[in-house]
Amino acid sequence: MRRLTLKTKLQFIIAALFCAVLLVWFLFFAYSRYTLMENTKQNAEQASGQVISVLEEQFLELERLSFLISQSELVVDFAAEDDFFAYHLKAGEVYGLLDGFQDRADFVEHLTIFSGSDTYYRFWGGMGNTAASKVYFAVSPTRQPHEVVITLEGMQYIGYTIGIYRGDEAIGTIVMLMEESKLRGLLSAYHANDALRISLVAAEQVITSSVPELTGLSKAEALRDTVFADSRKVGFTPFEILVTMDNTANRHTLGVFLLVALATAAVFLLLFLVFTRLLNRSFLAPMTQIMQGVEQLEDGSETALPRYPEENFDRLAEKINRMTLRLSERTKSLYEAKLAVKQAEISRQEAVIISLKKQISAHFTVNVLGVIKRLAELGKMRESAEMCDGLSYLLRYANAGDEFIGGLEEIFTLEQYVSIMQIRYQNRFRVVFEVDEQLGDIFIPRMLIQPLIENAISHGLQAMESGGLVRVRARLLGTRLCVIVEDNGVGIPAKQLDELRERLRDAEENTTILAGLEQVALVNIHRRVQSYYGPRSGLTISSMQNEGTQVTLVMDGVATA
């Protein structure tokens, strides 16, 4: 793989700085834009609440006024009157009633009461007969509060109807018509800014809006491409006030950002090219010549760097020449020292490897081979083969490169070891394993438990002809592993037990690993466990003569699979 030149590396660094500046600029803009949009939304929410409250109050006044008129006894009697002359006489009384209400509905242009199949009376406005008939057919299907959008004599009107009842019988309808242009002017009066849009919705359709383009659209269409929306149903009327804010400002801000970002990128690119050219002329080209000269010194084609026109690089070349001379003078002694250090390191590593591989003693191996030979002489080939397989497995296990092993795999290895020992000692003892299946989820150091079992068999049970028992119990509580190896052998004399406990206490301060066969002794096991798991871990021993010995091994904080 071709290595990058210094010039290319510097260009990459400058390009990375350029991209980093653009990234910072983008993040700054994104944060500023987000903050601006959030502030805009908050302002829109406040303005929306105020606008909706004001408009709602005006339309609620329309609802209250229509309700008062529909509940008036004069209006009910008027709508129920069948006699033509009495109908017109009562109309005058209704005029008097409505005069008191007219100031409260100043944006209502026409008020008409329909009281029969073809009977109506126009109280407010100059609606003609044709227009009145058109209104009648538009509102006749229902007596419930309802909206009407109708064109009369070339002008768009928005109407509100409410029924007149005598008991449960519908006897008439009140129709109030408002000019759509005046309603739009009313909505536009509260148009806080260009992004805020105020609409009047009925039956999920925009019937008028401060933005004429929205009139006639469905509510869903009006909500499209908005960043904020708020609405409120007006009492029992069919009207709904909808306030939205479109995405125009957001798109405008994004456009400005893109222009500024492009301009910034162009400026940085120009600066990058100019800076790279100056850098190459003043620094990179001379430095490249220096590096080529050093490479020629390295391959032996040159003995010294030439002079350079640039004063700084000339001084650098001179210092390199002096350093080269000193290095050549010291090469031989440094080379010899390096060989000595290397040889010492090799020796140290070999000692460590030898120490790690001496996990199963040579004495044990020789004894097992002797038993295998004796079994073969007796013709017990199956037992001999089993011991060969077991010994082979143990040797591979002891010389494996990995320091840690799975918990259940360690127990399996111990079972192989025990099977060899039982053949060797002609079944004078038995070993019982009581372990948690959870040991399959942990890793522990190799060769910690095997020496404990070996001590129990070799020292505790060696004098017993039969009936020997070694019990191995392993319990895992969280990440704390407790292994107990106990036997029913001869036990440890009290004085020897005290000395052993004293050595264990001393081992906590002395970290020297003992060599040879003592590698697997209890003291080294205690040190090894504490080096891995800390002072809360280690060995404890209890024993009674002629009753047996119990060794407890605690590992606090074992690694999980």
Coordinates of C-alpha atoms in Angstrom, one line a residue:
M1 CA 0.0 0.0 0.0
R2 CA 1.4 3.3 -1.1
R3 CA 2.2 5.7 1.8
L4 CA 0.8 9.3 1.6
T5 CA 3.3 12.1 1.1
L6 CA 3.6 14.9 3.6
K7 CA 2.0 17.3 1.0
T8 CA -1.0 15.0 0.6
K9 CA -1.3 14.6 4.4
L10 CA -1.3 18.4 4.9
Q11 CA -3.9 18.8 2.1
F12 CA -6.1 16.2 3.8
I13 CA -5.7 18.0 7.2
I14 CA -6.6 21.3 5.6
A15 CA -9.6 19.7 3.8
A16 CA -10.7 18.1 7.1
L17 CA -10.5 21.5 8.8
F18 CA -12.5 23.0 6.0
C19 CA -15.2 20.3 6.4
A20 CA -15.1 20.8 10.2
V21 CA -15.7 24.5 9.8
L22 CA -18.6 23.8 7.5
L23 CA -20.0 21.3 9.9
V24 CA -19.8 23.7 12.8
W25 CA -21.5 26.3 10.6
F26 CA -24.2 23.8 9.7
L27 CA -24.8 22.8 13.4
F28 CA -24.9 26.5 14.4
F29 CA -27.4 27.2 11.7
A30 CA -29.5 24.2 12.5
Y31 CA -29.6 25.2 16.2
S32 CA -30.4 28.8 15.4
R33 CA -33.0 27.7 12.9
Y34 CA -34.5 25.3 15.5
T35 CA -34.5 28.0 18.1
L36 CA -36.1 30.5 15.7
M37 CA -38.8 28.1 14.7
E38 CA -39.5 27.2 18.3
N39 CA -39.8 30.9 19.2
T40 CA -42.0 31.5 16.1
K41 CA -44.2 28.6 17.2
Q42 CA -44.5 29.9 20.7
N43 CA -45.4 33.4 19.4
A44 CA -47.9 31.8 17.0
E45 CA -49.4 29.8 19.9
Q46 CA -49.9 33.0 21.9
A47 CA -51.2 35.0 18.9
S48 CA -53.5 32.1 18.0
G49 CA -55.0 31.9 21.4
Q50 CA -55.7 35.6 21.5
V51 CA -57.2 35.6 17.9
I52 CA -59.3 32.5 18.5
S53 CA -60.6 33.9 21.8
V54 CA -61.7 37.3 20.2
L55 CA -63.2 35.7 17.1
E56 CA -64.9 33.0 19.2
E57 CA -66.6 35.7 21.3
Q58 CA -68.0 37.4 18.2
F59 CA -69.4 34.2 16.8
L60 CA -70.7 33.1 20.2
E61 CA -72.6 36.4 20.3
L62 CA -74.1 35.4 16.9
E63 CA -75.2 32.1 18.5
R64 CA -76.6 33.8 21.6
L65 CA -78.4 36.3 19.5
S66 CA -80.0 33.7 17.3
F67 CA -81.0 31.6 20.3
L68 CA -82.7 34.6 22.0
I69 CA -84.6 35.4 18.8
S70 CA -85.7 31.8 18.3
Q71 CA -86.9 31.6 21.9
S72 CA -88.8 34.8 21.9
E73 CA -92.6 34.4 22.2
L74 CA -93.2 37.2 19.7
V75 CA -91.1 35.3 17.1
V76 CA -92.7 31.9 17.9
D77 CA -96.3 33.4 17.6
F78 CA -95.2 35.2 14.4
A79 CA -93.8 32.0 12.8
A80 CA -96.9 30.0 13.8
E81 CA -99.4 32.6 12.4
D82 CA -101.4 31.4 9.4
D83 CA -103.6 34.5 8.8
F84 CA -102.0 36.8 6.2
F85 CA -103.0 40.1 7.9
A86 CA -102.2 38.9 11.4
Y87 CA -98.9 37.6 10.1
H88 CA -97.9 41.1 8.8
L89 CA -99.2 42.8 11.9
K90 CA -97.1 40.6 14.2
A91 CA -94.1 41.3 11.9
G92 CA -94.1 44.8 13.1
E93 CA -93.8 43.7 16.7
V94 CA -90.9 41.4 15.7
Y95 CA -89.2 44.5 14.1
G96 CA -89.3 46.2 17.4
L97 CA -87.7 43.2 19.1
L98 CA -85.0 42.9 16.4
D99 CA -84.1 46.6 16.5
G100 CA -82.8 46.0 20.1
F101 CA -80.5 43.3 18.8
Q102 CA -79.2 44.8 15.6
D103 CA -76.2 46.5 17.3
R104 CA -75.1 43.2 18.6
A105 CA -74.8 41.7 15.2
D106 CA -73.3 44.4 13.1
F107 CA -71.7 42.0 10.6
V108 CA -75.1 40.3 9.8
E109 CA -76.4 41.8 6.5
H110 CA -79.7 39.9 6.1
L111 CA -82.0 38.4 8.6
T112 CA -85.0 36.4 7.3
I113 CA -87.6 34.3 9.1
F114 CA -89.2 31.4 7.1
S115 CA -92.4 30.4 8.7
G116 CA -94.2 28.2 6.3
S117 CA -93.8 26.1 3.2
D118 CA -93.5 29.3 1.1
T119 CA -93.9 32.1 3.7
Y120 CA -91.0 34.3 4.8
Y121 CA -90.4 37.8 6.0
R122 CA -87.2 39.9 5.4
F123 CA -86.4 42.0 8.5
W124 CA -82.8 43.1 7.7
G125 CA -81.2 43.7 4.3
G126 CA -82.7 44.3 0.9
M127 CA -82.9 40.8 -0.4
G128 CA -85.2 40.3 -3.4
N129 CA -87.8 37.7 -3.8
T130 CA -85.7 35.5 -6.1
A131 CA -82.8 35.6 -3.7
A132 CA -85.2 34.8 -0.8
S133 CA -86.5 31.8 -2.6
K134 CA -83.0 30.6 -3.4
V135 CA -82.2 30.9 0.4
Y136 CA -85.4 29.1 1.3
F137 CA -84.5 26.1 -0.9
A138 CA -81.0 26.1 0.5
V139 CA -82.1 25.9 4.2
S140 CA -85.4 24.0 4.0
P141 CA -84.0 20.5 4.5
T142 CA -83.1 21.1 8.1
R143 CA -84.1 23.1 11.1
Q144 CA -81.0 22.4 13.1
P145 CA -78.1 25.0 13.4
H146 CA -76.5 24.9 10.0
E147 CA -74.2 26.8 7.8
V148 CA -75.1 28.1 4.4
V149 CA -72.7 29.3 1.7
I150 CA -74.6 30.9 -1.1
T151 CA -74.2 33.5 -3.9
L152 CA -77.0 36.1 -4.1
E153 CA -77.1 38.8 -6.8
G154 CA -73.4 38.4 -7.5
M155 CA -72.3 38.5 -3.9
Q156 CA -71.0 35.6 -1.8
Y157 CA -72.8 35.1 1.6
I158 CA -72.2 32.9 4.5
G159 CA -75.3 32.1 6.5
Y160 CA -76.2 30.6 9.9
T161 CA -79.7 29.1 10.4
I162 CA -81.5 28.0 13.6
G163 CA -84.9 26.5 13.9
I164 CA -88.0 28.0 15.6
Y165 CA -90.0 25.4 17.7
R166 CA -93.3 25.3 19.5
G167 CA -92.9 22.4 21.8
D168 CA -91.3 19.6 19.7
E169 CA -92.8 21.0 16.4
A170 CA -90.5 22.9 14.1
I171 CA -92.6 25.9 12.8
G172 CA -89.9 28.1 11.2
T173 CA -86.3 28.9 10.5
I174 CA -84.2 32.0 11.2
V175 CA -81.6 32.7 8.6
M176 CA -78.7 35.2 9.2
L177 CA -76.5 36.0 6.2
M178 CA -73.1 37.7 6.4
E179 CA -71.1 39.0 3.4
E180 CA -68.1 36.7 2.9
S181 CA -65.9 39.7 2.1
K182 CA -66.7 41.3 5.5
L183 CA -66.0 38.1 7.3
R184 CA -62.7 37.8 5.5
G185 CA -61.9 41.4 6.5
L186 CA -62.8 40.5 10.1
L187 CA -60.3 37.5 9.9
S188 CA -57.7 39.6 8.2
A189 CA -57.9 42.2 10.9
Y190 CA -56.3 39.7 13.2
H191 CA -53.7 38.4 10.6
A192 CA -50.6 38.9 12.8
N193 CA -48.0 38.2 10.2
D194 CA -47.6 36.8 6.7
A195 CA -47.1 33.2 8.0
L196 CA -50.2 33.2 10.1
R197 CA -53.4 32.1 8.4
I198 CA -56.9 32.5 10.0
S199 CA -59.8 30.5 8.5
L200 CA -63.5 29.8 9.2
V201 CA -64.3 26.1 8.7
A202 CA -67.7 24.4 8.5
A203 CA -68.4 20.8 7.6
E204 CA -64.6 20.2 7.3
Q205 CA -64.3 22.8 4.6
V206 CA -62.8 26.3 4.6
I207 CA -65.7 28.7 3.8
T208 CA -63.6 31.9 4.2
S209 CA -60.0 32.7 5.2
S210 CA -57.7 35.6 5.6
V211 CA -55.7 34.0 2.8
P212 CA -58.2 33.8 -0.2
E213 CA -56.3 30.8 -1.7
L214 CA -57.5 28.6 1.2
T215 CA -61.2 29.3 0.7
G216 CA -63.0 26.3 -0.7
L217 CA -60.3 23.8 0.4
S218 CA -60.9 21.0 2.8
K219 CA -59.6 21.3 6.3
A220 CA -57.1 18.5 5.6
E221 CA -55.8 20.4 2.6
A222 CA -55.5 23.6 4.6
L223 CA -53.4 21.8 7.2
R224 CA -51.0 20.5 4.6
D225 CA -47.5 22.0 4.7
T226 CA -48.1 23.7 8.0
V227 CA -45.7 23.9 11.0
F228 CA -48.4 24.9 13.5
A229 CA -52.2 24.6 13.8
D230 CA -54.8 25.4 16.4
S231 CA -58.5 25.3 16.1
R232 CA -61.6 25.7 18.3
K233 CA -65.3 24.8 17.8
V234 CA -67.6 27.8 18.3
G235 CA -70.3 26.7 20.8
F236 CA -73.2 24.8 19.2
T237 CA -72.7 26.5 15.9
P238 CA -71.4 24.6 12.9
F239 CA -68.4 27.0 12.7
E240 CA -64.8 26.2 13.6
I241 CA -62.0 28.8 13.8
L242 CA -58.7 27.5 12.4
V243 CA -55.4 29.2 12.8
T244 CA -52.3 27.8 11.0
M245 CA -48.8 28.8 10.2
D246 CA -47.3 27.7 6.8
N247 CA -43.8 26.6 6.0
T248 CA -43.0 29.7 3.9
A249 CA -40.7 31.2 6.5
N250 CA -38.9 27.9 7.0
R251 CA -38.3 27.5 3.3
H252 CA -37.1 31.1 3.1
T253 CA -34.7 30.6 5.9
L254 CA -33.4 27.3 4.4
G255 CA -32.9 29.1 1.1
V256 CA -30.9 31.9 2.7
F257 CA -28.8 29.2 4.6
L258 CA -28.0 27.4 1.4
L259 CA -26.9 30.6 -0.3
V260 CA -24.7 31.5 2.6
A261 CA -23.3 28.0 2.9
L262 CA -22.4 27.9 -0.8
A263 CA -20.8 31.3 -0.6
T264 CA -18.9 30.2 2.5
A265 CA -17.7 27.1 0.8
A266 CA -16.5 29.0 -2.2
V267 CA -14.6 31.4 0.0
F268 CA -13.0 28.6 2.0
L269 CA -12.2 26.7 -1.2
L270 CA -10.4 29.8 -2.6
L271 CA -8.5 30.3 0.6
F272 CA -7.6 26.5 0.7
L273 CA -6.1 26.7 -2.8
V274 CA -4.2 29.9 -2.1
F275 CA -2.9 28.5 1.2
T276 CA -1.9 25.2 -0.3
R277 CA 0.0 26.9 -3.1
L278 CA 1.9 29.1 -0.6
L279 CA 2.5 26.2 1.7
N280 CA 3.9 24.1 -1.1
R281 CA 6.2 26.8 -2.3
S282 CA 7.6 27.9 1.1
F283 CA 7.6 24.6 3.0
L284 CA 6.5 21.4 1.2
A285 CA 8.9 21.5 -1.7
P286 CA 12.0 22.1 0.4
M287 CA 10.9 19.6 2.9
T288 CA 10.4 17.0 0.2
Q289 CA 13.9 17.6 -1.0
I290 CA 15.2 17.1 2.6
M291 CA 13.2 13.8 2.9
Q292 CA 14.5 12.5 -0.4
G293 CA 18.1 13.3 0.7
V294 CA 17.5 11.4 4.0
E295 CA 16.2 8.4 2.1
Q296 CA 19.3 8.4 0.0
L297 CA 21.4 8.5 3.2
E298 CA 19.4 5.5 4.5
D299 CA 20.0 3.4 1.4
G300 CA 23.7 4.4 1.4
S301 CA 23.8 6.1 -1.9
E302 CA 24.8 9.4 -0.2
T303 CA 26.9 10.2 2.8
A304 CA 25.7 13.7 3.5
L305 CA 22.9 16.1 2.6
P306 CA 23.7 18.9 0.1
R307 CA 23.3 22.6 0.9
Y308 CA 19.9 24.3 0.4
P309 CA 19.1 27.9 -0.6
E310 CA 16.6 28.3 2.2
E311 CA 18.5 29.2 5.4
N312 CA 16.2 27.3 7.8
F313 CA 16.4 24.1 5.7
D314 CA 20.1 24.5 5.2
R315 CA 20.6 24.6 9.0
L316 CA 18.4 21.5 9.3
A317 CA 20.5 19.6 6.7
E318 CA 23.6 20.6 8.6
K319 CA 22.2 19.2 11.8
I320 CA 21.1 16.0 10.1
N321 CA 24.6 15.5 8.7
R322 CA 26.1 15.9 12.2
M323 CA 23.6 13.6 13.7
T324 CA 24.3 11.0 11.0
L325 CA 27.9 11.1 11.8
R326 CA 27.3 10.6 15.5
L327 CA 24.9 7.7 14.8
S328 CA 27.4 6.0 12.6
E329 CA 30.0 6.2 15.4
R330 CA 27.6 4.6 17.9
T331 CA 26.0 2.0 15.6
K332 CA 28.3 -0.8 16.7
S333 CA 27.9 -0.3 20.4
L334 CA 24.1 0.2 20.1
Y335 CA 23.8 -2.9 18.0
E336 CA 25.7 -5.0 20.5
A337 CA 23.6 -3.6 23.4
K338 CA 20.4 -4.4 21.4
L339 CA 21.5 -8.0 21.0
A340 CA 22.2 -8.3 24.7
V341 CA 18.8 -6.9 25.6
K342 CA 17.1 -9.1 23.0
Q343 CA 18.8 -12.2 24.4
A344 CA 17.8 -11.3 27.9
E345 CA 14.2 -10.8 26.9
I346 CA 14.2 -14.1 25.1
S347 CA 15.6 -15.8 28.2
R348 CA 13.0 -14.2 30.4
Q349 CA 10.1 -15.2 28.1
E350 CA 11.4 -18.8 28.0
A351 CA 11.5 -18.8 31.8
V352 CA 7.9 -17.6 32.0
I353 CA 6.7 -20.1 29.4
I354 CA 8.5 -23.0 31.2
S355 CA 6.9 -21.8 34.5
L356 CA 3.4 -21.7 33.1
K357 CA 3.7 -25.1 31.5
K358 CA 4.8 -26.9 34.7
Q359 CA 1.2 -27.2 35.9
I360 CA 1.3 -31.0 36.1
S361 CA 4.4 -32.3 37.9
A362 CA 6.9 -34.5 36.3
H363 CA 6.6 -36.9 39.2
F364 CA 2.9 -37.3 38.5
T365 CA 3.6 -37.9 34.8
V366 CA 6.2 -40.5 35.5
N367 CA 4.0 -42.3 37.9
V368 CA 1.1 -42.4 35.5
L369 CA 3.4 -43.7 32.7
G370 CA 4.5 -46.4 35.1
V371 CA 0.9 -47.4 35.9
I372 CA 0.2 -47.4 32.1
K373 CA 3.2 -49.7 31.6
R374 CA 2.1 -52.1 34.4
L375 CA -1.5 -52.2 33.0
A376 CA -0.2 -53.0 29.5
E377 CA 2.0 -55.8 31.0
L378 CA -1.1 -57.2 32.7
G379 CA -3.1 -57.1 29.5
K380 CA -5.4 -54.5 30.7
M381 CA -5.4 -52.6 27.4
R382 CA -8.6 -50.8 27.8
E383 CA -7.6 -49.3 31.2
S384 CA -4.2 -48.5 29.7
A385 CA -5.8 -46.7 26.8
E386 CA -8.1 -44.7 29.0
M387 CA -5.1 -43.6 31.1
C388 CA -3.2 -42.6 28.0
D389 CA -6.2 -40.6 26.7
G390 CA -6.6 -38.9 30.1
L391 CA -2.9 -38.1 30.5
S392 CA -2.8 -36.8 26.9
Y393 CA -5.8 -34.5 27.6
L394 CA -4.3 -33.3 30.9
L395 CA -1.0 -32.5 29.2
R396 CA -2.7 -30.6 26.4
Y397 CA -4.8 -28.8 29.0
A398 CA -1.8 -27.9 31.2
N399 CA 0.2 -26.5 28.2
A400 CA -2.7 -24.6 26.6
G401 CA -1.9 -20.9 25.8
D402 CA -5.1 -19.5 27.3
E403 CA -4.8 -18.5 31.0
F404 CA -8.6 -18.7 31.6
I405 CA -11.0 -21.6 31.0
G406 CA -14.7 -22.1 31.3
G407 CA -16.0 -23.3 34.7
L408 CA -17.6 -26.5 33.5
E409 CA -14.6 -27.3 31.2
E410 CA -12.4 -27.1 34.3
I411 CA -14.7 -29.5 36.1
F412 CA -14.5 -31.9 33.1
T413 CA -10.7 -31.7 33.3
L414 CA -10.8 -32.5 37.0
E415 CA -12.9 -35.6 36.3
Q416 CA -10.3 -36.8 33.8
Y417 CA -7.6 -36.3 36.4
V418 CA -9.6 -38.1 39.1
S419 CA -10.2 -41.1 36.7
I420 CA -6.5 -41.4 36.3
M421 CA -5.8 -41.2 40.0
Q422 CA -8.5 -43.8 40.8
I423 CA -6.9 -46.3 38.4
R424 CA -3.5 -45.5 39.8
Y425 CA -4.7 -46.0 43.4
Q426 CA -6.9 -49.0 42.5
N427 CA -10.2 -47.3 43.5
R428 CA -9.2 -46.8 47.1
F429 CA -11.2 -43.6 47.2
R430 CA -14.0 -41.9 45.3
V431 CA -14.6 -38.2 44.4
V432 CA -18.0 -36.6 44.4
F433 CA -18.6 -33.4 42.4
E434 CA -21.5 -31.1 43.4
V435 CA -21.4 -28.1 41.1
D436 CA -23.8 -25.5 39.8
E437 CA -24.7 -25.6 36.1
Q438 CA -24.1 -21.8 36.1
L439 CA -20.4 -22.5 36.1
G440 CA -20.8 -22.8 32.3
D441 CA -21.3 -19.0 32.2
I442 CA -18.0 -18.0 33.8
F443 CA -14.3 -18.2 33.2
I444 CA -11.7 -19.0 35.9
P445 CA -7.9 -19.4 35.8
R446 CA -6.5 -22.8 35.0
M447 CA -5.0 -25.2 37.6
L448 CA -6.5 -23.7 40.7
I449 CA -8.7 -26.6 41.8
Q450 CA -6.6 -29.5 40.6
P451 CA -3.8 -29.0 43.1
L452 CA -6.4 -29.0 45.9
I453 CA -7.8 -32.4 44.8
E454 CA -4.2 -33.7 44.4
N455 CA -3.3 -32.7 47.9
A456 CA -6.4 -34.3 49.3
I457 CA -5.6 -37.6 47.5
S458 CA -1.9 -37.6 48.0
H459 CA -1.7 -36.4 51.6
G460 CA -5.2 -36.9 53.1
L461 CA -6.1 -40.3 51.7
Q462 CA -2.8 -41.9 50.8
A463 CA -2.7 -44.0 54.0
M464 CA -6.2 -45.3 53.5
E465 CA -6.7 -48.7 51.9
S466 CA -10.4 -48.1 51.1
G467 CA -13.3 -45.8 52.0
G468 CA -11.6 -42.6 51.0
L469 CA -13.9 -39.7 50.0
V470 CA -13.2 -36.4 48.4
R471 CA -16.1 -34.0 48.0
V472 CA -15.8 -31.1 45.6
R473 CA -18.6 -28.4 45.9
A474 CA -18.8 -25.3 43.7
R475 CA -21.5 -22.6 44.2
L476 CA -21.8 -19.4 42.2
L477 CA -23.6 -16.4 43.8
G478 CA -23.7 -13.6 41.3
T479 CA -20.0 -13.2 40.4
R480 CA -18.7 -14.8 43.6
L481 CA -17.5 -18.4 43.2
C482 CA -16.9 -20.6 46.2
V483 CA -15.2 -24.0 45.8
I484 CA -14.9 -26.3 48.7
V485 CA -12.6 -29.4 48.6
E486 CA -12.9 -31.7 51.6
D487 CA -11.7 -35.2 52.4
N488 CA -12.2 -37.7 55.2
G489 CA -8.5 -38.4 55.5
V490 CA -5.8 -38.1 58.2
G491 CA -6.1 -34.4 58.6
I492 CA -3.3 -31.9 59.3
P493 CA -1.5 -31.7 62.6
A494 CA -2.3 -28.5 64.6
K495 CA 1.3 -27.2 64.5
Q496 CA 1.6 -27.8 60.7
L497 CA -1.8 -26.2 60.1
D498 CA -0.8 -23.0 62.0
E499 CA 2.4 -22.8 60.0
L500 CA 0.4 -23.2 56.8
R501 CA -2.0 -20.5 57.7
E502 CA 0.9 -18.2 58.6
R503 CA 2.5 -18.8 55.2
L504 CA -0.9 -17.9 53.6
R505 CA -0.9 -14.6 55.5
D506 CA 2.7 -13.9 54.5
A507 CA 1.9 -14.7 50.9
E508 CA -0.5 -11.6 50.8
E509 CA 2.6 -9.4 51.1
N510 CA 5.2 -11.4 49.3
T511 CA 4.3 -11.6 45.6
T512 CA 7.2 -13.9 44.5
I513 CA 6.0 -16.9 42.6
L514 CA 7.8 -20.0 43.8
A515 CA 9.4 -22.2 41.2
G516 CA 9.5 -26.0 40.6
L517 CA 7.0 -28.3 42.2
E518 CA 5.9 -25.6 44.6
Q519 CA 4.2 -23.8 41.7
V520 CA 1.0 -25.8 42.5
A521 CA 1.3 -25.4 46.3
L522 CA -1.4 -23.8 48.4
V523 CA 0.6 -20.6 49.0
N524 CA 1.0 -19.9 45.3
I525 CA -2.7 -20.6 44.6
H526 CA -3.6 -18.1 47.3
R527 CA -1.3 -15.5 45.8
R528 CA -2.6 -16.2 42.3
V529 CA -6.2 -15.9 43.3
Q530 CA -5.6 -12.6 45.2
S531 CA -3.7 -11.2 42.3
Y532 CA -6.7 -11.8 40.0
Y533 CA -9.6 -11.0 42.3
G534 CA -8.3 -8.9 45.2
P535 CA -8.0 -9.3 49.0
R536 CA -11.6 -10.6 49.5
S537 CA -10.5 -13.8 47.6
G538 CA -8.1 -16.6 48.4
L539 CA -7.8 -19.8 50.4
T540 CA -8.9 -20.8 53.9
I541 CA -8.1 -24.1 55.5
S542 CA -9.7 -26.0 58.4
S543 CA -8.6 -29.5 59.5
M544 CA -8.9 -32.0 62.4
Q545 CA -6.6 -35.0 62.7
N546 CA -8.1 -38.3 61.8
E547 CA -11.3 -36.5 60.6
G548 CA -10.3 -34.8 57.4
T549 CA -9.4 -31.5 55.9
Q550 CA -11.5 -28.8 54.2
V551 CA -10.0 -26.2 51.8
T552 CA -12.2 -23.3 50.7
L553 CA -11.3 -21.3 47.6
V554 CA -13.1 -18.0 47.0
M555 CA -13.0 -16.0 43.8
D556 CA -14.9 -12.7 44.1
G557 CA -15.7 -11.1 40.7
V558 CA -15.2 -13.9 38.2
A559 CA -15.6 -13.1 34.5
T560 CA -18.8 -14.1 32.8
A561 CA -19.1 -15.7 29.4

